[in-house]
Coordinates of C-alpha atoms in Angstrom, one line a residue:
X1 CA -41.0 -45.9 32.5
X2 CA -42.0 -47.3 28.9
X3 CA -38.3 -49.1 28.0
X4 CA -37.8 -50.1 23.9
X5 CA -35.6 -53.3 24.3
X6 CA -33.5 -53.9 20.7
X7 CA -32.6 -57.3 20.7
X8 CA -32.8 -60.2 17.9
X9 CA -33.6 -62.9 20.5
X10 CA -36.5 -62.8 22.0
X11 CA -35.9 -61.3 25.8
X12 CA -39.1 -63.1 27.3
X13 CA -37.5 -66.8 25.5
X14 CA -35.6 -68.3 29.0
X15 CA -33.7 -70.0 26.9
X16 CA -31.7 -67.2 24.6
X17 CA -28.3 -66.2 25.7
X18 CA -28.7 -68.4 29.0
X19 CA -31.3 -66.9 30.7
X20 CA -29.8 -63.8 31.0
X21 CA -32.3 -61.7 28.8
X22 CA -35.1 -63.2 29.8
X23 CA -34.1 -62.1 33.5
X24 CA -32.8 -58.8 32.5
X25 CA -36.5 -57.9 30.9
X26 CA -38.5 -59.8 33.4
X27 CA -37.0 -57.8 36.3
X28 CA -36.8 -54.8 34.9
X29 CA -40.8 -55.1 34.0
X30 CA -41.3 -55.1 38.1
X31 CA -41.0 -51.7 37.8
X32 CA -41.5 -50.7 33.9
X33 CA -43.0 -51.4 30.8
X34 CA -40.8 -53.5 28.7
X35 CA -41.1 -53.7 24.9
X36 CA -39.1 -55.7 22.6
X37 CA -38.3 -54.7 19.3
X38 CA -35.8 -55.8 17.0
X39 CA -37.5 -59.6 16.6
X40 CA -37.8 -59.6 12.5
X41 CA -35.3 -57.1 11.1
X42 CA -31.9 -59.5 11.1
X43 CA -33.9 -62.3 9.6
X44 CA -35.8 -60.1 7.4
X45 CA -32.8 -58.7 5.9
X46 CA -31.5 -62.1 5.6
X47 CA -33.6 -62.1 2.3
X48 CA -31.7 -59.4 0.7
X49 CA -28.1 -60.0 1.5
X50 CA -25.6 -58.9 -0.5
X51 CA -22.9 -61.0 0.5
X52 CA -23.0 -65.2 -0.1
X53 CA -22.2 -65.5 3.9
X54 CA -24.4 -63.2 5.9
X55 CA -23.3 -61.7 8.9
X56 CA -25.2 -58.9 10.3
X57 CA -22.7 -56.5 11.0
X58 CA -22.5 -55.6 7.7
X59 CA -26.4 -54.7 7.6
X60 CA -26.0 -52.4 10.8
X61 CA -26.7 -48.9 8.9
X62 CA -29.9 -50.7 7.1
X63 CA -31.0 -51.4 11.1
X64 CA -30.3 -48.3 12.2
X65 CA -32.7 -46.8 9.7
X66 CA -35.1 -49.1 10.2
X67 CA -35.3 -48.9 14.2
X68 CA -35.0 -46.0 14.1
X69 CA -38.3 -45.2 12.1
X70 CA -40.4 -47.8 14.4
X71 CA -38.9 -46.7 17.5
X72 CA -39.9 -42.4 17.1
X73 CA -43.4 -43.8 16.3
X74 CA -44.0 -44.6 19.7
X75 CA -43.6 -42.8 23.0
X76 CA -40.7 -44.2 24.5
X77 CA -39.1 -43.1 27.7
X78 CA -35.5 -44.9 26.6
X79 CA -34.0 -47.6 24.7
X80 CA -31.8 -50.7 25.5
X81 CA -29.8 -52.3 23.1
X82 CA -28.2 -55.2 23.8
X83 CA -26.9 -55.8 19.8
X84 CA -24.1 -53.7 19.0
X85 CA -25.0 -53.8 15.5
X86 CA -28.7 -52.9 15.9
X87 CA -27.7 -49.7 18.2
X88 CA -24.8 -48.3 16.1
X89 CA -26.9 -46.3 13.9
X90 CA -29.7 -45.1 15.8
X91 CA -31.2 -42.2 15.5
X92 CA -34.0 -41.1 17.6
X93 CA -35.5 -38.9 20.2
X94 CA -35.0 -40.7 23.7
X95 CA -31.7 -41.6 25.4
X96 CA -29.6 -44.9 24.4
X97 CA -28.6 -47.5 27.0
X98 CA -26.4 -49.9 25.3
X99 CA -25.7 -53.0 28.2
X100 CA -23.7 -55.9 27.4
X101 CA -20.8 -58.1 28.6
X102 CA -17.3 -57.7 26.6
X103 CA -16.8 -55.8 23.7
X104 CA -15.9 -56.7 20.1
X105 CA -11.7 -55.6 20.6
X106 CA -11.7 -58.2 23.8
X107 CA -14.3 -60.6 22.2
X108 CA -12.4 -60.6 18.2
X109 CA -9.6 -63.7 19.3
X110 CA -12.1 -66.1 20.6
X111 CA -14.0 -65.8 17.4
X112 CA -13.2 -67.0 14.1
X113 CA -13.2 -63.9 11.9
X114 CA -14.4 -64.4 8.5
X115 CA -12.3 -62.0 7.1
X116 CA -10.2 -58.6 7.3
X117 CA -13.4 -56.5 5.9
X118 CA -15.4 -57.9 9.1
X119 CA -13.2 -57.3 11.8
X120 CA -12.4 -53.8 10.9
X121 CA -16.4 -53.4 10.2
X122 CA -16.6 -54.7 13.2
X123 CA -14.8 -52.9 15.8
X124 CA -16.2 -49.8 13.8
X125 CA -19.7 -51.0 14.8
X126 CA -18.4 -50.7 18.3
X127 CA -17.2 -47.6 18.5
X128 CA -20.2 -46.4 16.8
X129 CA -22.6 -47.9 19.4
X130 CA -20.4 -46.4 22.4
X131 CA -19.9 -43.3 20.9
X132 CA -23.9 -43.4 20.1
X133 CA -25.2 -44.5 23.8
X134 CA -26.0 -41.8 26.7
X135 CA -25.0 -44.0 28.7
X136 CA -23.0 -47.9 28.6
X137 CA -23.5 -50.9 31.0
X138 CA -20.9 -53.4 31.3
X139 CA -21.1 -56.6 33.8
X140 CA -17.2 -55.8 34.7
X141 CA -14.3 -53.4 35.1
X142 CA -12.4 -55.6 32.5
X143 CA -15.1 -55.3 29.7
X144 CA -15.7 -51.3 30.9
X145 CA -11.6 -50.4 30.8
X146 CA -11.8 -51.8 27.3
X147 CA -14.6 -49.1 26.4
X148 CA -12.9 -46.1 27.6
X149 CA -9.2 -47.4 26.6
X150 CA -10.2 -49.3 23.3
X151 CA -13.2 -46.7 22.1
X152 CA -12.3 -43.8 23.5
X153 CA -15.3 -44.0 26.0
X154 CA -16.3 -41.2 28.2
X155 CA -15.4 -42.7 32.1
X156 CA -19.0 -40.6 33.3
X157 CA -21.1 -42.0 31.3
X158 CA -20.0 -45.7 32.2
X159 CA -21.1 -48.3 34.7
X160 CA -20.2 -51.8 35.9
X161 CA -23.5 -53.4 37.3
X162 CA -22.7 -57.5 37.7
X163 CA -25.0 -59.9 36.0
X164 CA -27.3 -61.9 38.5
X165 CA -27.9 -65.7 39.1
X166 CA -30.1 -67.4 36.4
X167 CA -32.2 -69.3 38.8
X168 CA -34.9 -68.5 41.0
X169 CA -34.4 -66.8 44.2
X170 CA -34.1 -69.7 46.9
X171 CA -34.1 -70.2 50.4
X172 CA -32.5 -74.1 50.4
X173 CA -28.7 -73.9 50.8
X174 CA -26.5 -75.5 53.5
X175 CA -23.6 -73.3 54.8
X176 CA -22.6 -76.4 57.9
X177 CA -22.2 -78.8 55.0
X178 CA -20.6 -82.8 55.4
X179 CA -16.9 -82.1 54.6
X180 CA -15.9 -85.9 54.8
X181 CA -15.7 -86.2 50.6
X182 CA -15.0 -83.2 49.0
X183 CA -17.8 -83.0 46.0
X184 CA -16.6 -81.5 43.0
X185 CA -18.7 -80.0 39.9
X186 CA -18.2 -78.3 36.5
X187 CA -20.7 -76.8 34.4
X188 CA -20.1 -75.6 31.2
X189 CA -21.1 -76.5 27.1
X190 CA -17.6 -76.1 25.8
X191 CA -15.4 -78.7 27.0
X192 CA -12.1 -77.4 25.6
X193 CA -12.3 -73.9 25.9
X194 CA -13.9 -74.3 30.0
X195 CA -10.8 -76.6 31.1
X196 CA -12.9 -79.7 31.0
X197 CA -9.3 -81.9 30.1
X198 CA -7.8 -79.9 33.4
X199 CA -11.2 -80.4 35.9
X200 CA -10.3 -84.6 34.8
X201 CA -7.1 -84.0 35.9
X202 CA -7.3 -82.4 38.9
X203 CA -10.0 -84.9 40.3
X204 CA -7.7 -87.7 39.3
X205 CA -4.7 -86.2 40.9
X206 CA -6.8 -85.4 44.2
X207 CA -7.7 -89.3 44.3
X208 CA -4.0 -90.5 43.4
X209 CA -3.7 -88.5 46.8
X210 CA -6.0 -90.8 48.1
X211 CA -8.3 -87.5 49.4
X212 CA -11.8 -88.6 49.1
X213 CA -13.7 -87.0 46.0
X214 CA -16.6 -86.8 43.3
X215 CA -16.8 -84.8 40.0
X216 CA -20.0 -84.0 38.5
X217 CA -19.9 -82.9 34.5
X218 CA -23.3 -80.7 33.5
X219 CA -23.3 -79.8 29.9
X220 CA -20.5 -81.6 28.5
X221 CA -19.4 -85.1 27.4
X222 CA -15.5 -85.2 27.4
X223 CA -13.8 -86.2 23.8
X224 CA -12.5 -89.6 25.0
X225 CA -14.0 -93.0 26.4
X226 CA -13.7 -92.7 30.3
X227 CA -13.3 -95.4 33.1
X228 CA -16.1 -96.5 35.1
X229 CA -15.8 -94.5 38.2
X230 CA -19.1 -94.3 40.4
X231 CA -17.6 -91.1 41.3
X232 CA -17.6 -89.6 38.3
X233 CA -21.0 -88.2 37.0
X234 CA -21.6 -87.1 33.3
X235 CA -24.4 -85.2 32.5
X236 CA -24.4 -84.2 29.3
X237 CA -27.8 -81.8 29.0
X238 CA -29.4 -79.8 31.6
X239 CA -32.1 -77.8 30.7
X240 CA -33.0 -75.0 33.6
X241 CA -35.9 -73.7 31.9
X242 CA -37.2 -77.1 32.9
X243 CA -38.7 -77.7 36.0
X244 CA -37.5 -81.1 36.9
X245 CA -33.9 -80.1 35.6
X246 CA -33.6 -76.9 38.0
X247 CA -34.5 -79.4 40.5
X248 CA -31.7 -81.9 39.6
X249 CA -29.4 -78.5 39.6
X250 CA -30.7 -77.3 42.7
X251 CA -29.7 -80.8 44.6
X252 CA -26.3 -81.2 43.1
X253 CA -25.5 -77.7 44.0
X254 CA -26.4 -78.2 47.2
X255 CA -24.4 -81.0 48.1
X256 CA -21.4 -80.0 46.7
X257 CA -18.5 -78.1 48.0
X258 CA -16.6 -76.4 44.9
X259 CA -17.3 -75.5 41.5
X260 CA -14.2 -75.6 39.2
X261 CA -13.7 -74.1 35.9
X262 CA -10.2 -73.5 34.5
X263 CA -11.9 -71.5 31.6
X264 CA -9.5 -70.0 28.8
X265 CA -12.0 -67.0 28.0
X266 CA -15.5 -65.5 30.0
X267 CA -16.7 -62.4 30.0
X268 CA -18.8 -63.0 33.0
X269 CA -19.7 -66.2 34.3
X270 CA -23.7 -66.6 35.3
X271 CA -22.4 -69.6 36.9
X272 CA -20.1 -68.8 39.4
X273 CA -23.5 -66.4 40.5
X274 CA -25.3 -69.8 40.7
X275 CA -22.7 -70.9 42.5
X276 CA -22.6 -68.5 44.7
X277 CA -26.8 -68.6 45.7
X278 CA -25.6 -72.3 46.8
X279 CA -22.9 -71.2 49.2
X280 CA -20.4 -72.8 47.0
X281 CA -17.0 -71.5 46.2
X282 CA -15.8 -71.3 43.1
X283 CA -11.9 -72.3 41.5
X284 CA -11.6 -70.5 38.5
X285 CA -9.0 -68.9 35.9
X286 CA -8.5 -65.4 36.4
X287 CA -9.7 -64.3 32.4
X288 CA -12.0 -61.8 30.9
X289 CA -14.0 -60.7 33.0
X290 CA -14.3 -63.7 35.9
X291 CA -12.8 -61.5 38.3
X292 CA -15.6 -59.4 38.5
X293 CA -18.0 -62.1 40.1
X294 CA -15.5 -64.4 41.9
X295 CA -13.9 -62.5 44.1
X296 CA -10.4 -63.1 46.0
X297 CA -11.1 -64.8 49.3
X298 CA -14.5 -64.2 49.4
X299 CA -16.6 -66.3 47.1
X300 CA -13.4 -68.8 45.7
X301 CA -10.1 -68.2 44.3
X302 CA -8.5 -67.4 41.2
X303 CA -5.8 -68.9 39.2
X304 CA -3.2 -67.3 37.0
X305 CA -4.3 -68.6 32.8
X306 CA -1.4 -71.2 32.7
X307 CA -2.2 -72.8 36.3
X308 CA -1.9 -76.6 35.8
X309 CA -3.9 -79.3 37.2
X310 CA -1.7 -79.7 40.4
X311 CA -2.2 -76.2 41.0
X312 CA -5.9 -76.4 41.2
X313 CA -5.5 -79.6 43.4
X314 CA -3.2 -78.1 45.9
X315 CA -5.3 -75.0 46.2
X316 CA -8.5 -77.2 46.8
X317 CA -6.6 -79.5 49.1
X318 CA -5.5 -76.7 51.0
X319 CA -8.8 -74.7 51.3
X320 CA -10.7 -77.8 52.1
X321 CA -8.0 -78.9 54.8
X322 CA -9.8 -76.2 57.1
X323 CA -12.9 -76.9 57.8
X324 CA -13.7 -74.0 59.7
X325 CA -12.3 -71.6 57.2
X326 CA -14.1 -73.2 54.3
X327 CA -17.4 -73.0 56.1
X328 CA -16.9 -69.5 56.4
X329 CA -15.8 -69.0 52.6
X330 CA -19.6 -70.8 51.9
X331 CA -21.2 -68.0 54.3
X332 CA -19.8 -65.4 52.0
X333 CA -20.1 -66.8 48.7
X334 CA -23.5 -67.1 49.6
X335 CA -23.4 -63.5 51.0
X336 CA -21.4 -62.5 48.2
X337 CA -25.2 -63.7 46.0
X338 CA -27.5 -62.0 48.3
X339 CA -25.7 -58.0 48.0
X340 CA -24.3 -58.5 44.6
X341 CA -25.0 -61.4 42.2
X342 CA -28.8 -61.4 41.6
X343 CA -31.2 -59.5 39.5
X344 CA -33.1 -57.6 42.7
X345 CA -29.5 -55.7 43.2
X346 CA -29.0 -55.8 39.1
X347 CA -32.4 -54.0 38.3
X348 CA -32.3 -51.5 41.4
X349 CA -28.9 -50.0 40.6
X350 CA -30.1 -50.1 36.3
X351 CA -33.4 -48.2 37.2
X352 CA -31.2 -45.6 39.0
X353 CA -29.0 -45.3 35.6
X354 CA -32.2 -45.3 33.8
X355 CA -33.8 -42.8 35.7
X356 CA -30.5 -40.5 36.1
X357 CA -29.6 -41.1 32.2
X358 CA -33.3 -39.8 31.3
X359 CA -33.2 -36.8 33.1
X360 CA -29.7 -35.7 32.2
X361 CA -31.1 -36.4 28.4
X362 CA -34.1 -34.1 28.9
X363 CA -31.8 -31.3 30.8
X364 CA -29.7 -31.5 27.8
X365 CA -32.1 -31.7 25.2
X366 CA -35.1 -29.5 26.6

């Protein structure tokens, strides 16, 4: 199948959005062509905006019109748009597959919103691109119930296909871990809004307990001058599109026995995913979307939005307190990776959509 990919980053750059285009497009090449379009057209218009702040939303029609034109010249089997505001408007001769994460109504208070005029363009751009696509692709139940409550989305033409693990497929995990220190890490860029202040807290509380622990920070620097604490490891940058850095994830992951992230928003969560390939459990919020890879009991636990610091330490204590339970919560957080979180399952159940979504197009088109 010959796919048109609309995105303005680059889908084959490992580094945009995370990974997660690069490994949406690289698997889905395993069995297609994959063609990106869309690189040139935000930053082209750029040139000619109209307003002193540019935000693209307000360009979408201009896209559409645009895409739209390069798309019919070639013979496309489908397109995927992952930009909202580069789908809205299309209009062309092959089915629309819009995939993405949240959606602008669950997205619009975690964002600073330049103004009134946005928002309402906005959430009109949304609608638009549901109402536009054959079918819709969401990595959870929570961002999908928002398209068929919030834009009127028709339930059959939706799907919830989870987001995979950015990291290679790998072999090296450790189920029979060492449980005599309980090794603790948090990744994440955004200190405040992952609960970095609360992961602090709950390691200091679990060592006022006198319970034997480590914490390892990737991708953050807390806001404050910090102790010296050999137990305490702050890496502040971790590139995984780097080999030596994937390495350095790889063994951390390996050795430890939760990962913790109090978040206050996610639509997804590629890292509890990662997590998971490594047999670790995760302790997260229960936000957004977070349910929808972490699930109750079988690859961590979720805590209500307001759950403190001791909340999170009693549930870790309490978890880690049985060692044969905890093993087995690493043997299906890891199982959990293997039949749902990575890109083999991701791309086989998408071809399927593709391949259904095609041929209900052509039925209904001639």
């Amino acid at each position: 199948m010959d796919i048109c990919f609309l995105s303005y980053l680059n889908p084959f750059d490992i580094k945009s959005w995370s990974g997660t285009l690069y490994h949406m497009t690289a698997f889905l090449a395993k069995q297609n062509t994959v063609e990106w379009i869309g690189d040139n057209v935000v930053s082209q218009s750029y040139a000619y905006r109209s307003k002193v702040e540019y935000y693209p939303e307000f360009y979408a029609q201009l896209y559409g019109s645009i895409l739209s034109e390069r798309i019919n010249r070639y013979n496309f089997d489908v397109v995927i748009v992952r930009d909202y505001f580069l789908g809205a408007y299309l209009d062309v001769s092959i089915p629309i597959i819009y995939i993405g994460d949240t959606t602008f109504r669950l997205f619009k208070d975690n964002m600073s919103l330049p103004s009134k005029e946005f928002e309402e363009t906005a959430d009109e751009i949304e609608r638009k691109m549901i109402e536009n696509a054959d079918s819709v692709i969401f990595s959870s139940n929570w961002a999908k119930e928002s398209a068929v409550n919030d834009y009127s989305c028709k339930k059959e033409k939706t799907h919830v296909v989870e987001f995979g693990a950015n990291i290679p497929a790998l072999s090296e995990y450790e189920i029979d871990i060492r449980t005599d220190a309980c090794n603790l890490v948090y990744i994440g860029k955004e200190w405040q809004r992952k609960g970095g202040v609360k992961v602090l807290d709950v390691y200091r509380l679990l060592k006022q307990e006198e319970i034997r622990c480590t914490l390892t920070i990737i991708g953050s620097t807390p806001e404050y001058k910090l102790e010296v604490d050999n137990d305490l490891i702050i890496i502040p940058h971790l590139d995984k599109s780097k080999k030596e850095d994937l390495d350095k994830l790889g063994q951390i992951l390996r050795k430890s026995h939760f990962l913790i992230l109090p978040t206050k928003f996610e639509p997804f969560g590629i890292v509890f995913c990662e997590a998971s390939a490594y047999g670790v459990p995760s302790i997260a919020a229960d936000v957004g979307g977070v349910s929808q890879p972490v699930r109750e009991g079988k690859n961590g636990f979720l805590l209500p939005p307001l759950a403190t610091a001791e909340d999170y330490a009693e549930k870790i204590k309490t978890v880690f307190s049985d060692k044969e339970s905890y093993l087995k919560l690493r043997a299906s957080s890891r199982h959990e990776y293997e039949t749902r979180l990575n890109w083999d399952v991701w791309s086989e159940k998408v071809n399927k959509i593709l391949e259904d979504t095609v041929e209900n197009y052509k039925k209904k088109n001639g």
